[in-house]
PDB file of C-alpha atoms and ligand atoms in Angstrom:
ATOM      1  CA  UNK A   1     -26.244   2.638 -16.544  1.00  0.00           C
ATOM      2  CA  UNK A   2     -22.907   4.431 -17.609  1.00  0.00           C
ATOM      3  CA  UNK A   3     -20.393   3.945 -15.128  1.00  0.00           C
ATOM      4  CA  UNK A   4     -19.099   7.722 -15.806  1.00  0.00           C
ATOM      5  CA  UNK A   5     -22.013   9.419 -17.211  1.00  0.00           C
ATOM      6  CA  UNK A   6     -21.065  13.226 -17.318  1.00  0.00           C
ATOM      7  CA  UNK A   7     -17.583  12.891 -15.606  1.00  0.00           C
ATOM      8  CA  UNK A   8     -14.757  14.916 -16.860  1.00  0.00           C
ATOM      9  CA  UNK A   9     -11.603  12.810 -17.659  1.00  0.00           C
ATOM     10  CA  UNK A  10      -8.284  14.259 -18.590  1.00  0.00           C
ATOM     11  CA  UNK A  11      -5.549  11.849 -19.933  1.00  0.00           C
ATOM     12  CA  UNK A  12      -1.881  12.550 -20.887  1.00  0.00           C
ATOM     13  CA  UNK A  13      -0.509  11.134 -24.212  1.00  0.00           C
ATOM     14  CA  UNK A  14      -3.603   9.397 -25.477  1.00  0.00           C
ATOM     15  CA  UNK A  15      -3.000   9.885 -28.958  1.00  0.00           C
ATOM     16  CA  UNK A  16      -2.208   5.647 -29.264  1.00  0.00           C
ATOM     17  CA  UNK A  17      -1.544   2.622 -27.288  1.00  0.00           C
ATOM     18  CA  UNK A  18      -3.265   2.519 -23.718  1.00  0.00           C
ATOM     19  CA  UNK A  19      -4.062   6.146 -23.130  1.00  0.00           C
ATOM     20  CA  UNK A  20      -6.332   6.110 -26.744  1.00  0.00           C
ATOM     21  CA  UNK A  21      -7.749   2.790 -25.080  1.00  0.00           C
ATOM     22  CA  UNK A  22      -8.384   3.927 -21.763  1.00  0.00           C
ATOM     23  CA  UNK A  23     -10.129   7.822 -23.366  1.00  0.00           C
ATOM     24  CA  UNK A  24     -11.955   4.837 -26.071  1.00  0.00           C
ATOM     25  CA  UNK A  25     -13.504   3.243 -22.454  1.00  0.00           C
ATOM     26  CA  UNK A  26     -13.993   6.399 -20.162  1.00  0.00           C
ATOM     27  CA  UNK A  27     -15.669   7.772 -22.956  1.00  0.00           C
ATOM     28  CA  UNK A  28     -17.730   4.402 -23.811  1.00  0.00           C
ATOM     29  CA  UNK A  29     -18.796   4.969 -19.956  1.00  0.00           C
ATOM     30  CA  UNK A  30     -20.525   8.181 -20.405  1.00  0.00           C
ATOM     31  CA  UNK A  31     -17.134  10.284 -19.117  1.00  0.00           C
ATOM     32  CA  UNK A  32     -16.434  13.615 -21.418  1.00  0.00           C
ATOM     33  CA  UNK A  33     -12.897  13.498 -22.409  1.00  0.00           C
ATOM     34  CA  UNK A  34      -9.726  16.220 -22.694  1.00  0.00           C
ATOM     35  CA  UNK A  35      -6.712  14.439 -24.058  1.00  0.00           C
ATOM     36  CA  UNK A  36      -3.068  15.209 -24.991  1.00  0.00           C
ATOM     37  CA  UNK A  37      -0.514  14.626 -27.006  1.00  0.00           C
ATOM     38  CA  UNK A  38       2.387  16.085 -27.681  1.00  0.00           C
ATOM     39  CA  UNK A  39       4.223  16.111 -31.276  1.00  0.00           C
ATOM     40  CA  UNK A  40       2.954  17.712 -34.496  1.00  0.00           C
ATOM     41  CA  UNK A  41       2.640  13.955 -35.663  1.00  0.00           C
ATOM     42  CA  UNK A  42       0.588  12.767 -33.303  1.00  0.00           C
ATOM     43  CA  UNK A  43      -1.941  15.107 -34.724  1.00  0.00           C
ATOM     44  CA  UNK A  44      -3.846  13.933 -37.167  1.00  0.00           C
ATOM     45  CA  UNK A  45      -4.616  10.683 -34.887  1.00  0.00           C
ATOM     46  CA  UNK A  46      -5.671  13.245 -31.969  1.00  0.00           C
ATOM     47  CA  UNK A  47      -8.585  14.273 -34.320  1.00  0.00           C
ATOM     48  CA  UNK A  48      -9.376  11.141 -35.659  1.00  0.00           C
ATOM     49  CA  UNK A  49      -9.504  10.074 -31.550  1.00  0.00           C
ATOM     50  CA  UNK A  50     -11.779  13.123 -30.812  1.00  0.00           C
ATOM     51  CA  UNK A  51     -14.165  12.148 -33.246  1.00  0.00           C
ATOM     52  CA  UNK A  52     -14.140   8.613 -32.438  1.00  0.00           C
ATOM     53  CA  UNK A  53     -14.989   9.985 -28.748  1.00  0.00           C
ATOM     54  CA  UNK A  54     -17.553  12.501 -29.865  1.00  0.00           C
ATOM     55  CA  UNK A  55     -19.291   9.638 -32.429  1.00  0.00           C
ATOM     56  CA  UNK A  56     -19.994   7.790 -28.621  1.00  0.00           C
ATOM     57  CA  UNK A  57     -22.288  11.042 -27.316  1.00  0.00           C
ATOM     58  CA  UNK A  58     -19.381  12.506 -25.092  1.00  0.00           C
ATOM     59  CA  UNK A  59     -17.657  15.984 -25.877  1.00  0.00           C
ATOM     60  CA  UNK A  60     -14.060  15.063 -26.345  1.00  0.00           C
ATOM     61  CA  UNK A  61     -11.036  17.355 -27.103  1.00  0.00           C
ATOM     62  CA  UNK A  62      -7.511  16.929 -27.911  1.00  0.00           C
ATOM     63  CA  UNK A  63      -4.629  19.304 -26.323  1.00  0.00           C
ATOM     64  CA  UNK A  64      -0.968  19.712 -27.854  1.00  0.00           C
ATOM     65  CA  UNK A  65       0.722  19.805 -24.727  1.00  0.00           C
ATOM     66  CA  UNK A  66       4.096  18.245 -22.956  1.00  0.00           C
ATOM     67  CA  UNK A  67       3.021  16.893 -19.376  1.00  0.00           C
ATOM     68  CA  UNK A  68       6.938  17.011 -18.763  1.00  0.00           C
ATOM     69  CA  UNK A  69       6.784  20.921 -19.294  1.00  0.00           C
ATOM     70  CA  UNK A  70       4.905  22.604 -15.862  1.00  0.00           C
ATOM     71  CA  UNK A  71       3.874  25.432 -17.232  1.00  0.00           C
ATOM     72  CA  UNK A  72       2.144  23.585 -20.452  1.00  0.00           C
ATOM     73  CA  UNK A  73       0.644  21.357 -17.699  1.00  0.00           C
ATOM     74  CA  UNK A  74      -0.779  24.542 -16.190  1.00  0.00           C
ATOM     75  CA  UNK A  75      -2.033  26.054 -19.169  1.00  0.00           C
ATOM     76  CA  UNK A  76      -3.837  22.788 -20.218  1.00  0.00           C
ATOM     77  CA  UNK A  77      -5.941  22.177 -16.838  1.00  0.00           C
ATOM     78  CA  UNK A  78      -6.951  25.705 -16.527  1.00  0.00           C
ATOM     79  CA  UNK A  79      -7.865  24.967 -20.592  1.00  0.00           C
ATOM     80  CA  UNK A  80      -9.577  22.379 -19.704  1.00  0.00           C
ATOM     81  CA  UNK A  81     -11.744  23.874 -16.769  1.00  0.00           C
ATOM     82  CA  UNK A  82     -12.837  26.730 -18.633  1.00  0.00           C
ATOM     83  CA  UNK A  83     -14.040  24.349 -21.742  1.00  0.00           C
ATOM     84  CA  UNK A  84     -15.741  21.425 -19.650  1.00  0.00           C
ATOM     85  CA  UNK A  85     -16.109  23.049 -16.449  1.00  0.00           C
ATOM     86  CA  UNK A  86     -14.724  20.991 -13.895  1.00  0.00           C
ATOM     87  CA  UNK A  87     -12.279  17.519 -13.587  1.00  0.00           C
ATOM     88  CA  UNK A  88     -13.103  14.235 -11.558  1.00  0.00           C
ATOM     89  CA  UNK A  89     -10.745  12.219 -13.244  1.00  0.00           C
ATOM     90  CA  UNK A  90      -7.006  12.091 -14.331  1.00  0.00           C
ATOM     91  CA  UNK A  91      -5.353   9.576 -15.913  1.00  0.00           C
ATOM     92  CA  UNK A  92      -1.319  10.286 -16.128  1.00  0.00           C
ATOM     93  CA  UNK A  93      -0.344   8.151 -18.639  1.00  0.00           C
ATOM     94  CA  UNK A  94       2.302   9.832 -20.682  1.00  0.00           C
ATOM     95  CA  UNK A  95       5.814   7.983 -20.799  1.00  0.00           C
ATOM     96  CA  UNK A  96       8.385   7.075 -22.737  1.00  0.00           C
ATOM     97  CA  UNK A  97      11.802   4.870 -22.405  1.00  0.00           C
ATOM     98  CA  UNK A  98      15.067   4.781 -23.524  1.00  0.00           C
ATOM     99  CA  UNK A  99      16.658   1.342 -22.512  1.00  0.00           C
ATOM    100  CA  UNK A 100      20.589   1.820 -21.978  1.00  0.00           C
ATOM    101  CA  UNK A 101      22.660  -0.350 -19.279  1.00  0.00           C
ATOM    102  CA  UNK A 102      23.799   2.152 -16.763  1.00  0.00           C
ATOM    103  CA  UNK A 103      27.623   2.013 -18.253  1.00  0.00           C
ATOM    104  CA  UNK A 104      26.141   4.016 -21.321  1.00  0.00           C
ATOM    105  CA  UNK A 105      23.190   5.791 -19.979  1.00  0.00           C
ATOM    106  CA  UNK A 106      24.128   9.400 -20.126  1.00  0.00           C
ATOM    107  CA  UNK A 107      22.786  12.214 -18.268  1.00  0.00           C
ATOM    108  CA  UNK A 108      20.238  13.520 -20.796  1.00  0.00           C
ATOM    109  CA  UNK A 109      18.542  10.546 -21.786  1.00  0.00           C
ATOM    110  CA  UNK A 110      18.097  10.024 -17.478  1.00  0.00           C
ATOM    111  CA  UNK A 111      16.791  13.556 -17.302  1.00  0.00           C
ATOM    112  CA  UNK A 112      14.058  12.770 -20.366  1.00  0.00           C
ATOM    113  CA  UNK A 113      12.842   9.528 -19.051  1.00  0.00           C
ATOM    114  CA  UNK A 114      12.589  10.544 -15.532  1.00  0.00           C
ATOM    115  CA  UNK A 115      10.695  14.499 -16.241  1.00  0.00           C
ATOM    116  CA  UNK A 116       8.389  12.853 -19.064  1.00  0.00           C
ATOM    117  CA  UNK A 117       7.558  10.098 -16.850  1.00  0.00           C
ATOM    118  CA  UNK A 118       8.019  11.344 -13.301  1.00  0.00           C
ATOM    119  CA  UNK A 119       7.881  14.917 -13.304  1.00  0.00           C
ATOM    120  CA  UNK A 120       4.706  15.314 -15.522  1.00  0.00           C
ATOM    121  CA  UNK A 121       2.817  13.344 -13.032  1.00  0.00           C
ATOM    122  CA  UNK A 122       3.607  16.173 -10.848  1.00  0.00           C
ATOM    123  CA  UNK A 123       2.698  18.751 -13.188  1.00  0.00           C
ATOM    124  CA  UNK A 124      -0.669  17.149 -13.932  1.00  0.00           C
ATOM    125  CA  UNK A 125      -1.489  16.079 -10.502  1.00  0.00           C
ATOM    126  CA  UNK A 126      -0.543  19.505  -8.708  1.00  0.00           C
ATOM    127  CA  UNK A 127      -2.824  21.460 -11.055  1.00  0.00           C
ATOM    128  CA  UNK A 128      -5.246  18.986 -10.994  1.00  0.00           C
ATOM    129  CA  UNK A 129      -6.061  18.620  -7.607  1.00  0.00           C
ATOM    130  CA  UNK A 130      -7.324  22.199  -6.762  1.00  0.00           C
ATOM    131  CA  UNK A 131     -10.941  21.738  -8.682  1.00  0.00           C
ATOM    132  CA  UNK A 132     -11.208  18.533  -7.209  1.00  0.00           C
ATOM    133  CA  UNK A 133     -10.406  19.672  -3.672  1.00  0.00           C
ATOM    134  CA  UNK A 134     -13.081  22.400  -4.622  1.00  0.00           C
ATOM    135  CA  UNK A 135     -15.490  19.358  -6.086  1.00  0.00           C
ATOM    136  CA  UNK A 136     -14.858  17.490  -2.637  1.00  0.00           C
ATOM    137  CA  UNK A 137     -14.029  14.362  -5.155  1.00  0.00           C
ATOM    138  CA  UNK A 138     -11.845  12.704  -7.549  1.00  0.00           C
ATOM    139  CA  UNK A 139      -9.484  10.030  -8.732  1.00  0.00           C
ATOM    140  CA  UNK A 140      -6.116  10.085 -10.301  1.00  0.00           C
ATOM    141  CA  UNK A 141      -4.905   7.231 -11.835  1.00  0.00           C
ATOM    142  CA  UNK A 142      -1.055   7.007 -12.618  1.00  0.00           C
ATOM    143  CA  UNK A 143       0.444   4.451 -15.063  1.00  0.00           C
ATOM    144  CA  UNK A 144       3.395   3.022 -13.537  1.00  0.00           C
ATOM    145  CA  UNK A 145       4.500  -0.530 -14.557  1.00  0.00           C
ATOM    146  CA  UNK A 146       5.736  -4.038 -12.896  1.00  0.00           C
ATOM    147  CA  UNK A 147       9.524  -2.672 -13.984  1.00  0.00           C
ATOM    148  CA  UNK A 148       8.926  -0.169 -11.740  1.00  0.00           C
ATOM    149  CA  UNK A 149       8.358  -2.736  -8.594  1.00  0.00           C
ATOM    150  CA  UNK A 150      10.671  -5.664 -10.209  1.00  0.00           C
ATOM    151  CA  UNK A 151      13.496  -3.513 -12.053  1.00  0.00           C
ATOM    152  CA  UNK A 152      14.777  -4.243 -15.289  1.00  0.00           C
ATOM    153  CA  UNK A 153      18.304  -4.512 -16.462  1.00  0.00           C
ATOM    154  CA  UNK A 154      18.936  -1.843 -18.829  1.00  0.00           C
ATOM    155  CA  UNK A 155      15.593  -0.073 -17.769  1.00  0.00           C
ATOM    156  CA  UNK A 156      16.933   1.710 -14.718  1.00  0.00           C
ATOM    157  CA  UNK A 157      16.082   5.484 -15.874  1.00  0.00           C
ATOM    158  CA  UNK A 158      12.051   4.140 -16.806  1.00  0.00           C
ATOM    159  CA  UNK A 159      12.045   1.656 -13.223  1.00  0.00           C
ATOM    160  CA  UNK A 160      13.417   4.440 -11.261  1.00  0.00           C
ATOM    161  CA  UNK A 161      10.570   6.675 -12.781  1.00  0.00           C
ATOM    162  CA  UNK A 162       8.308   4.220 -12.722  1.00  0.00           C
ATOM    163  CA  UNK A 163       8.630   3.509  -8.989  1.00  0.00           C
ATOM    164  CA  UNK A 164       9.036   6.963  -8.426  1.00  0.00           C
ATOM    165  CA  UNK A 165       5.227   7.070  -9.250  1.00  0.00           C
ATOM    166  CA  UNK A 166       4.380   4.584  -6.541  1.00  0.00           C
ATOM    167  CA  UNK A 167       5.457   6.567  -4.117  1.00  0.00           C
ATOM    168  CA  UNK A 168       3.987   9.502  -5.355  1.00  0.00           C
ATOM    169  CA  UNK A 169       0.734   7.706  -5.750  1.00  0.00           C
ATOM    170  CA  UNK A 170       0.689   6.861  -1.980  1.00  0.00           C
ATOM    171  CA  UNK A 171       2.012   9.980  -0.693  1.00  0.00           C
ATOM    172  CA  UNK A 172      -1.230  11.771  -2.536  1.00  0.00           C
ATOM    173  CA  UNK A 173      -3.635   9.185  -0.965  1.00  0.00           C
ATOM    174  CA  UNK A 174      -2.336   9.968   2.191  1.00  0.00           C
ATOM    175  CA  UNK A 175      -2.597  14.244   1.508  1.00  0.00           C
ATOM    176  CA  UNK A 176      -6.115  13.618   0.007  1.00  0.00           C
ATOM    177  CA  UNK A 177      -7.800  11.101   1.217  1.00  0.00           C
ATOM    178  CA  UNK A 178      -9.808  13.079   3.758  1.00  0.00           C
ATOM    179  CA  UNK A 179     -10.929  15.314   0.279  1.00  0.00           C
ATOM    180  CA  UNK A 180     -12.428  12.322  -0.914  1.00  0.00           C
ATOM    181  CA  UNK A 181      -9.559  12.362  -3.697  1.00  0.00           C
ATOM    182  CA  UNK A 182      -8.676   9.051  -4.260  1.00  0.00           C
ATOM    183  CA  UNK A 183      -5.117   8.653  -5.631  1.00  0.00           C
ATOM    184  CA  UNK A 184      -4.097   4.669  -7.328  1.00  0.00           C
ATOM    185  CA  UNK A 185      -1.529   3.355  -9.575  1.00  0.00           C
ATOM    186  CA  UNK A 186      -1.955   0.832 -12.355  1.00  0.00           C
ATOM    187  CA  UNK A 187       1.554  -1.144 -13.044  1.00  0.00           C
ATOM    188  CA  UNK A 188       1.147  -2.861 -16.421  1.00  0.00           C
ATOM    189  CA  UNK A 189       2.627  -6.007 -17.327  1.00  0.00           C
ATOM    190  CA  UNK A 190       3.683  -6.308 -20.785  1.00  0.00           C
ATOM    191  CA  UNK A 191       1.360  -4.857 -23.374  1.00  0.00           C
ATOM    192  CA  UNK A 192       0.922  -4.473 -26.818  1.00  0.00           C
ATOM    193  CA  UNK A 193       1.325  -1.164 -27.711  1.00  0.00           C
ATOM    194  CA  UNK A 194       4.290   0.633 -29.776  1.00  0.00           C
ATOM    195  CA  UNK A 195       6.225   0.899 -26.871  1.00  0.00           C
ATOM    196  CA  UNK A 196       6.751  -3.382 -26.935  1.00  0.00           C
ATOM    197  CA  UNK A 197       6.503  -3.907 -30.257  1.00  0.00           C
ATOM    198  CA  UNK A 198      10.081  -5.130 -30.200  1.00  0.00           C
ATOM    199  CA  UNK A 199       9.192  -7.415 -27.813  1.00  0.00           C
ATOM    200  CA  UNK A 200       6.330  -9.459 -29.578  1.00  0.00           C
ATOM    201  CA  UNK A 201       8.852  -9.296 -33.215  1.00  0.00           C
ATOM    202  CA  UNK A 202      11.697 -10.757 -31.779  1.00  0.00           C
ATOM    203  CA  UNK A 203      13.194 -13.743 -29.533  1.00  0.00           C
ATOM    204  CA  UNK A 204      13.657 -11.643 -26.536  1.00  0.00           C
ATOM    205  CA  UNK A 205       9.045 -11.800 -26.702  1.00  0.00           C
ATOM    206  CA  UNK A 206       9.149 -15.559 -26.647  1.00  0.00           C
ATOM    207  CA  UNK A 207      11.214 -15.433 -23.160  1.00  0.00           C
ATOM    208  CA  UNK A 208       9.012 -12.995 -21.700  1.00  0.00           C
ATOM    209  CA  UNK A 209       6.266 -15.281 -22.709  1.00  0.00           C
ATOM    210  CA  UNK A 210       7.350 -18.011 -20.657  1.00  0.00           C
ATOM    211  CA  UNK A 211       7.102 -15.944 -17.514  1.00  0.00           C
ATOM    212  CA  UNK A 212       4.011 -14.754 -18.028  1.00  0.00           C
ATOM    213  CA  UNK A 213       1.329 -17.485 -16.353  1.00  0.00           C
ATOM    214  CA  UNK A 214      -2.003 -16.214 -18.637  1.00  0.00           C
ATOM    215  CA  UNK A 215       0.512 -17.437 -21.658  1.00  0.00           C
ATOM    216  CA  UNK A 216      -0.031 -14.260 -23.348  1.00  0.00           C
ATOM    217  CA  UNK A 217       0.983 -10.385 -23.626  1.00  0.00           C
ATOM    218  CA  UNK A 218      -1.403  -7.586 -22.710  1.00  0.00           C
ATOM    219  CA  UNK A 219      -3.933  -5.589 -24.510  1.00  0.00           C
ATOM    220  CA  UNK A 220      -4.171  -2.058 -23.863  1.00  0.00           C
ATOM    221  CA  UNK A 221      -7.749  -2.921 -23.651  1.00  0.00           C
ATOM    222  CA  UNK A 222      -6.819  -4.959 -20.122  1.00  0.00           C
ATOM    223  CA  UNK A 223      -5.454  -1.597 -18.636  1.00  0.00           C
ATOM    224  CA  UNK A 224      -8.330   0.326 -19.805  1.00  0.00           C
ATOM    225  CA  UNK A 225     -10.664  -2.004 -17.573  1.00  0.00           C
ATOM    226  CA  UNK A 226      -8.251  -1.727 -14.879  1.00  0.00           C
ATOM    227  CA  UNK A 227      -8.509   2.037 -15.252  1.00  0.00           C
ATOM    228  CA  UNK A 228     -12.220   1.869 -15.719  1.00  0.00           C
ATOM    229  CA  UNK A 229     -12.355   0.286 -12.115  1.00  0.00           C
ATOM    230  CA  UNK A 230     -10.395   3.297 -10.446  1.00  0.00           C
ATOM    231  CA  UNK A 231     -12.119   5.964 -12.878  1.00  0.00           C
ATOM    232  CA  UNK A 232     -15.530   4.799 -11.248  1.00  0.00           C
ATOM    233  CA  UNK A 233     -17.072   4.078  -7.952  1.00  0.00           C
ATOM    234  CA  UNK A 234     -16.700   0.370  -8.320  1.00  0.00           C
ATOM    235  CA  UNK A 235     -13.502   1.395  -6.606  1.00  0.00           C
ATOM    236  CA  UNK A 236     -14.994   3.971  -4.226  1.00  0.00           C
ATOM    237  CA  UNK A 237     -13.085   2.334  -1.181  1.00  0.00           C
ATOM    238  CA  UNK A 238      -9.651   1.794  -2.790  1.00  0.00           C
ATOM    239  CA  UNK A 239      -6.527   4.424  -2.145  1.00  0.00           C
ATOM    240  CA  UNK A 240      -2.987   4.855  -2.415  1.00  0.00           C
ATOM    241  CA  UNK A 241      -2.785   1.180  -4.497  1.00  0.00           C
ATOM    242  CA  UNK A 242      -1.025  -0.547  -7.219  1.00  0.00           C
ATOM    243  CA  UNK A 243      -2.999  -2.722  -8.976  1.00  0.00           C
ATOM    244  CA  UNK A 244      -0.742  -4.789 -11.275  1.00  0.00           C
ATOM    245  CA  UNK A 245      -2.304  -5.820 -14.506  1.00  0.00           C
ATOM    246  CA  UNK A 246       0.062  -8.365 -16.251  1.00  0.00           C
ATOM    247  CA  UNK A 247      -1.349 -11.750 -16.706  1.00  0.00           C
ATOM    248  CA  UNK A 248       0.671 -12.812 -13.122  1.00  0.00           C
ATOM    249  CA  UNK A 249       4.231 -11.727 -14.362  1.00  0.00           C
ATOM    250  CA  UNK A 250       6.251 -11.524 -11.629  1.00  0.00           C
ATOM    251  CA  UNK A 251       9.240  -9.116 -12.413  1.00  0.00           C
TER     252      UNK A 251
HETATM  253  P1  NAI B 301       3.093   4.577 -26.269  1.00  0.00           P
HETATM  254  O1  NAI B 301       4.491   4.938 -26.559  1.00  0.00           O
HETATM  255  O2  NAI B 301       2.282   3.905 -27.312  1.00  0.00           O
HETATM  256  O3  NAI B 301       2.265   5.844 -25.746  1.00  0.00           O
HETATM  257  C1  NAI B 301       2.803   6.803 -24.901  1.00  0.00           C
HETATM  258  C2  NAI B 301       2.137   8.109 -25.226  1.00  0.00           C
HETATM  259  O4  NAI B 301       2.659   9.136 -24.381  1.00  0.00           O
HETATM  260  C3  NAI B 301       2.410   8.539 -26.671  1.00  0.00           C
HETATM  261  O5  NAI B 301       1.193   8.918 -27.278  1.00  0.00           O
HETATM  262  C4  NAI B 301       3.338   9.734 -26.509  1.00  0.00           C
HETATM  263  O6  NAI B 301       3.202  10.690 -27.524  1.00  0.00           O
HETATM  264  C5  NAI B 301       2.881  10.272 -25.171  1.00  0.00           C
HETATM  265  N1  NAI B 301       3.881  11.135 -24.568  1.00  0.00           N
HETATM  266  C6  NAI B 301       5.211  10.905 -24.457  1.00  0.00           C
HETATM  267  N2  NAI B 301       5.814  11.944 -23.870  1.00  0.00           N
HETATM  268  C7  NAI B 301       4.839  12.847 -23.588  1.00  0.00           C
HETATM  269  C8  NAI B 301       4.811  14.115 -22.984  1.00  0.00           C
HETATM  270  N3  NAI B 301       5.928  14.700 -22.543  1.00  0.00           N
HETATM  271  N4  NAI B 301       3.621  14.767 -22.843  1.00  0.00           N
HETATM  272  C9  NAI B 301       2.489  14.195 -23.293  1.00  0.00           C
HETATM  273  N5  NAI B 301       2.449  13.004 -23.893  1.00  0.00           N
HETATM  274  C10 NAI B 301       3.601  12.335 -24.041  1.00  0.00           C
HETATM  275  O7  NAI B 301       3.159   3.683 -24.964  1.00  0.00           O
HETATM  276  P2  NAI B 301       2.052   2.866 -24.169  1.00  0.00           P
HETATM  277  O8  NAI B 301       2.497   1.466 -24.176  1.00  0.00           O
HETATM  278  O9  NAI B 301       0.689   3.205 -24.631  1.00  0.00           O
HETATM  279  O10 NAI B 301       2.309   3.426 -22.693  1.00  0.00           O
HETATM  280  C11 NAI B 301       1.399   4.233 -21.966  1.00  0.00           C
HETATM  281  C12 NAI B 301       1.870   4.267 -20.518  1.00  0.00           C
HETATM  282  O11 NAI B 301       1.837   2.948 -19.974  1.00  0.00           O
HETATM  283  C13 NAI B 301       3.308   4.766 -20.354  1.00  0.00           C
HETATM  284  O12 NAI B 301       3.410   5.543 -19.181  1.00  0.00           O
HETATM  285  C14 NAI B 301       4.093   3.476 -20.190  1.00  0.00           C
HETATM  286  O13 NAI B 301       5.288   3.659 -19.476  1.00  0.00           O
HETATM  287  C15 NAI B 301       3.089   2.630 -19.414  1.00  0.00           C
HETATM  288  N6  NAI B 301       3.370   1.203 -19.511  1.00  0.00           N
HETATM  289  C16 NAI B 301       3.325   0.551 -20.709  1.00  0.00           C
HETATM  290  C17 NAI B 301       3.605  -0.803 -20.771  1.00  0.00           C
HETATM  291  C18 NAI B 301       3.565  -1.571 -22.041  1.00  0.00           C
HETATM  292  O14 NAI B 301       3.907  -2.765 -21.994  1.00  0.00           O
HETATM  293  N7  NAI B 301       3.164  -1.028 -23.160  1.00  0.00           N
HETATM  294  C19 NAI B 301       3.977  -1.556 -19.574  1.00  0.00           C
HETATM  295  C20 NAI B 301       4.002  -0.774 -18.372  1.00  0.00           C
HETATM  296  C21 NAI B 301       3.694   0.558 -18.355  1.00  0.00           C
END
């Protein structure tokens, strides 16, 4: 039977790389999905995702929205309630990084990483959590990453965002727990998405390879499993966790 059959799922920034994997497998698992994404580029492959979603039996729709922005955030859950009715599942996977060594990180490129990456869990997770306090149930899932437990030399803006998360995520399984909202964190290893591709075209992927003990980088396939897992009831006794998906790397 469908692990999610007739859940509503919401995901940020699932127009590619894991958040199209993870709406591919919620919505392979019976879940009806509300996506978004967030540039006028991005939307051509929002469509093509919808109908990929609605070709699987699900309704499926794609929002042009910033998660960093809370009033956007706002405006797309109470969207997303009035079209499908109710939520018992987020996924906050928007993020983005901008790798500088501290000596040249400026001010606005701190401020970016940390309100797309930080801040819109917030945003998502605040509005979010009313129909599921209503609904007496629910899971959020937030992508954080290994460099957000490990650091990363001239990653501080995306580990202090990233860890940022982890905190959040625990703080919310404390608050919610007794709602029956459940409140995890996935922290990816490396995976191949945009985001890396530098990584797997040039020398500095071969080093990372070495310290990775399943000999291999990640498919965004791996974290949509993981998220899978925390979506459904599989995980119905698991809160405020990180479960770190990344072959064994240790950061
Ligand atoms: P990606 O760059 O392919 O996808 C990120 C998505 O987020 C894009 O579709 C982008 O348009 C969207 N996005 C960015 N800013 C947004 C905003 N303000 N509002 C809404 N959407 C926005 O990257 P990838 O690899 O798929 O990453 C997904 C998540 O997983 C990110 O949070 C990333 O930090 C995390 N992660 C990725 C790892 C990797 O190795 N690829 C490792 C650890 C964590």
């Amino acid at each position: 039977m469908a692990l999610l059959k007739d859940k509503i799922a919401i995901i940020t920034g699932a127009a590619r790389g894991i958040g199209e994997a993870v709406a591919t497998k919620l919505a392979e698992n019976g879940a009806h999905v509300a996506f978004t994404y967030v540039s006028d580029s991005s939307k051509e492959k929002a469509i093509a995702l919808e109908n990929k979603l609605t070709a699987l039996g699900v309704k499926a729709k794609g929002y042009q929205s910033n998660a960093a922005d809370f009033a956007a955030a706002e405006i797309f859950v109470n969207d997303v309630l009035k079209e499908f009715g109710t939520i018992d599942i987020c996924v906050n996977n928007a993020g983005i990084s901008i790798d500088n060594l501290l000596l040249r990180l400026t001010p606005e490129q701190w401020i970016e990483v940390i309100q797309t990456n930080l801040t819109s869990v917030y945003n998502i997770t605040k509005n979010v959590i009313r129909p599921m306090m209503k609904a007496k149930s629910g899971s959020i899932i937030n992508m954080s990453s290994v460099i957000g437990i490990g650091g990363n030399a001239g990653q501080s803006s995306y580990a202090a965002s990233k860890a940022g998360i982890i905190g959040f995520t625990k703080s919310i399984a404390l608050e919610l727990g007794s709602r029956n909202i459940r409140c995890n964190a996935i922290a990816p290893g490396f995976i191949e998405t945009d985001m890396t591709n530098y990584l797997t075209e040039n020398k500095a992927g071969e080093e990372y390879l070495k310290k990775i003990p399943l000999n291999r980088f990640g498919k965004a396939e791996d974290i949509a499993n993981a998220t899978l897992y925390l979506a459904s009831d599989l995980s119905s006794y698991v809160t405020g966790q990180v479960l770190s998906v990344c072959g064994g790397l240790n950061t």
